Amino acid sequence: KISQVFFWNLYNFLTDEQKTRCCFYELNDEFRINTYSVDFIIDNKIIEFFGDKWHANPNRYDSFNFPRPKGNYNLSAKEIWEKDNKRLNYIISKGFEIMIVWASEVKNNEKEIINKCLNYINNINKEE
């Protein structure tokens, strides 16, 4: 999975101490918040890896599009966004912060996205 390759690459940039507080699927299983699993977590910071098709990237799909038309996943992009927002809002309500990384962003410029993730993890805001 592209997400796990990305998370390993990000993990390799963490300090040894940060690595002890990190959790993602291939490293040490998924971290769960109630019934929801999260993709990558360190302390209260979560990084969610959103596949463009699976999560209906709004840069690629309009609300009325059906990015996954087969099987039990016949949801419009709008329905996917609503489902994702419900999950994300619940996680945020439990005191976590969330950064979303889109698969296409990683494919286009992984180095830049890793730097953004490291800044997020380390509370570095380039606008300050």
mmCIF file of C-alpha atoms in Angstrom, residues 42-117:
data_model
loop_
_atom_site.group_PDB
_atom_site.id
_atom_site.type_symbol
_atom_site.label_atom_id
_atom_site.label_comp_id
_atom_site.label_asym_id
_atom_site.label_seq_id
_atom_site.Cartn_x
_atom_site.Cartn_y
_atom_site.Cartn_z
ATOM 1 C CA ILE A 42 2.060 10.478 17.366
ATOM 2 C CA ASP A 43 0.857 11.963 20.650
ATOM 3 C CA ASN A 44 -2.406 13.773 19.815
ATOM 4 C CA LYS A 45 -1.467 14.376 16.162
ATOM 5 C CA ILE A 46 -3.044 12.187 13.519
ATOM 6 C CA ILE A 47 -2.145 11.969 9.856
ATOM 7 C CA GLU A 48 -4.842 10.478 7.671
ATOM 8 C CA PHE A 49 -3.822 9.181 4.245
ATOM 9 C CA PHE A 50 -6.755 9.695 1.891
ATOM 10 C CA GLY A 51 -6.810 7.813 -1.371
ATOM 11 C CA ASP A 52 -8.151 10.077 -4.112
ATOM 12 C CA LYS A 53 -10.786 7.606 -5.251
ATOM 13 C CA TRP A 54 -11.605 6.086 -1.853
ATOM 14 C CA HIS A 55 -12.186 9.486 -0.201
ATOM 15 C CA ALA A 56 -13.346 11.326 -3.351
ATOM 16 C CA ASN A 57 -10.662 13.989 -3.574
ATOM 17 C CA PRO A 58 -12.585 17.243 -4.169
ATOM 18 C CA ASN A 59 -9.875 18.317 -6.615
ATOM 19 C CA ARG A 60 -10.878 15.360 -8.790
ATOM 20 C CA TYR A 61 -14.562 14.749 -8.083
ATOM 21 C CA ASP A 62 -17.697 16.859 -7.938
ATOM 22 C CA SER A 63 -20.242 16.191 -5.200
ATOM 23 C CA PHE A 64 -22.528 14.252 -7.568
ATOM 24 C CA ASN A 65 -19.791 11.918 -8.893
ATOM 25 C CA PHE A 66 -19.615 8.260 -7.858
ATOM 26 C CA PRO A 67 -15.877 7.482 -7.592
ATOM 27 C CA ARG A 68 -16.431 3.869 -6.434
ATOM 28 C CA PRO A 69 -19.477 2.668 -8.361
ATOM 29 C CA LYS A 70 -19.143 -1.060 -7.673
ATOM 30 C CA GLY A 71 -20.089 -3.248 -4.730
ATOM 31 C CA ASN A 72 -21.251 -1.884 -1.394
ATOM 32 C CA TYR A 73 -19.439 1.413 -1.899
ATOM 33 C CA ASN A 74 -21.877 3.051 -4.289
ATOM 34 C CA LEU A 75 -21.748 6.459 -2.587
ATOM 35 C CA SER A 76 -21.643 9.869 -4.168
ATOM 36 C CA ALA A 77 -18.635 12.054 -3.448
ATOM 37 C CA LYS A 78 -20.887 14.180 -1.226
ATOM 38 C CA GLU A 79 -21.902 11.099 0.793
ATOM 39 C CA ILE A 80 -18.253 10.050 1.127
ATOM 40 C CA TRP A 81 -17.310 13.535 2.369
ATOM 41 C CA GLU A 82 -20.167 13.496 4.886
ATOM 42 C CA LYS A 83 -19.125 10.071 6.180
ATOM 43 C CA ASP A 84 -15.473 11.158 6.450
ATOM 44 C CA ASN A 85 -16.425 14.419 8.184
ATOM 45 C CA LYS A 86 -18.528 12.582 10.761
ATOM 46 C CA ARG A 87 -15.558 10.352 11.591
ATOM 47 C CA LEU A 88 -13.022 13.200 11.634
ATOM 48 C CA ASN A 89 -15.243 15.437 13.771
ATOM 49 C CA TYR A 90 -15.690 12.649 16.311
ATOM 50 C CA ILE A 91 -11.912 12.127 16.533
ATOM 51 C CA ILE A 92 -11.322 15.882 16.903
ATOM 52 C CA SER A 93 -13.964 15.991 19.652
ATOM 53 C CA LYS A 94 -11.787 13.558 21.613
ATOM 54 C CA GLY A 95 -8.870 16.019 21.669
ATOM 55 C CA PHE A 96 -6.910 14.962 18.604
ATOM 56 C CA GLU A 97 -5.629 17.084 15.730
ATOM 57 C CA ILE A 98 -5.838 15.762 12.187
ATOM 58 C CA MET A 99 -3.836 16.422 9.044
ATOM 59 C CA ILE A 100 -5.065 14.926 5.786
ATOM 60 C CA VAL A 101 -2.607 13.841 3.117
ATOM 61 C CA TRP A 102 -3.967 12.980 -0.320
ATOM 62 C CA ALA A 103 -2.428 10.122 -2.293
ATOM 63 C CA SER A 104 -1.998 12.359 -5.340
ATOM 64 C CA GLU A 105 -0.033 14.878 -3.238
ATOM 65 C CA VAL A 106 2.349 12.142 -2.158
ATOM 66 C CA LYS A 107 2.704 10.835 -5.707
ATOM 67 C CA ASN A 108 3.422 14.351 -7.011
ATOM 68 C CA ASN A 109 5.849 15.501 -4.322
ATOM 69 C CA GLU A 110 6.482 13.100 -1.458
ATOM 70 C CA LYS A 111 9.422 15.080 -0.086
ATOM 71 C CA GLU A 112 7.320 18.238 0.294
ATOM 72 C CA ILE A 113 4.492 16.317 1.977
ATOM 73 C CA ILE A 114 6.907 14.608 4.383
ATOM 74 C CA ASN A 115 8.260 18.053 5.314
ATOM 75 C CA LYS A 116 4.709 19.329 5.900
ATOM 76 C CA CYS A 117 4.003 16.312 8.103
#
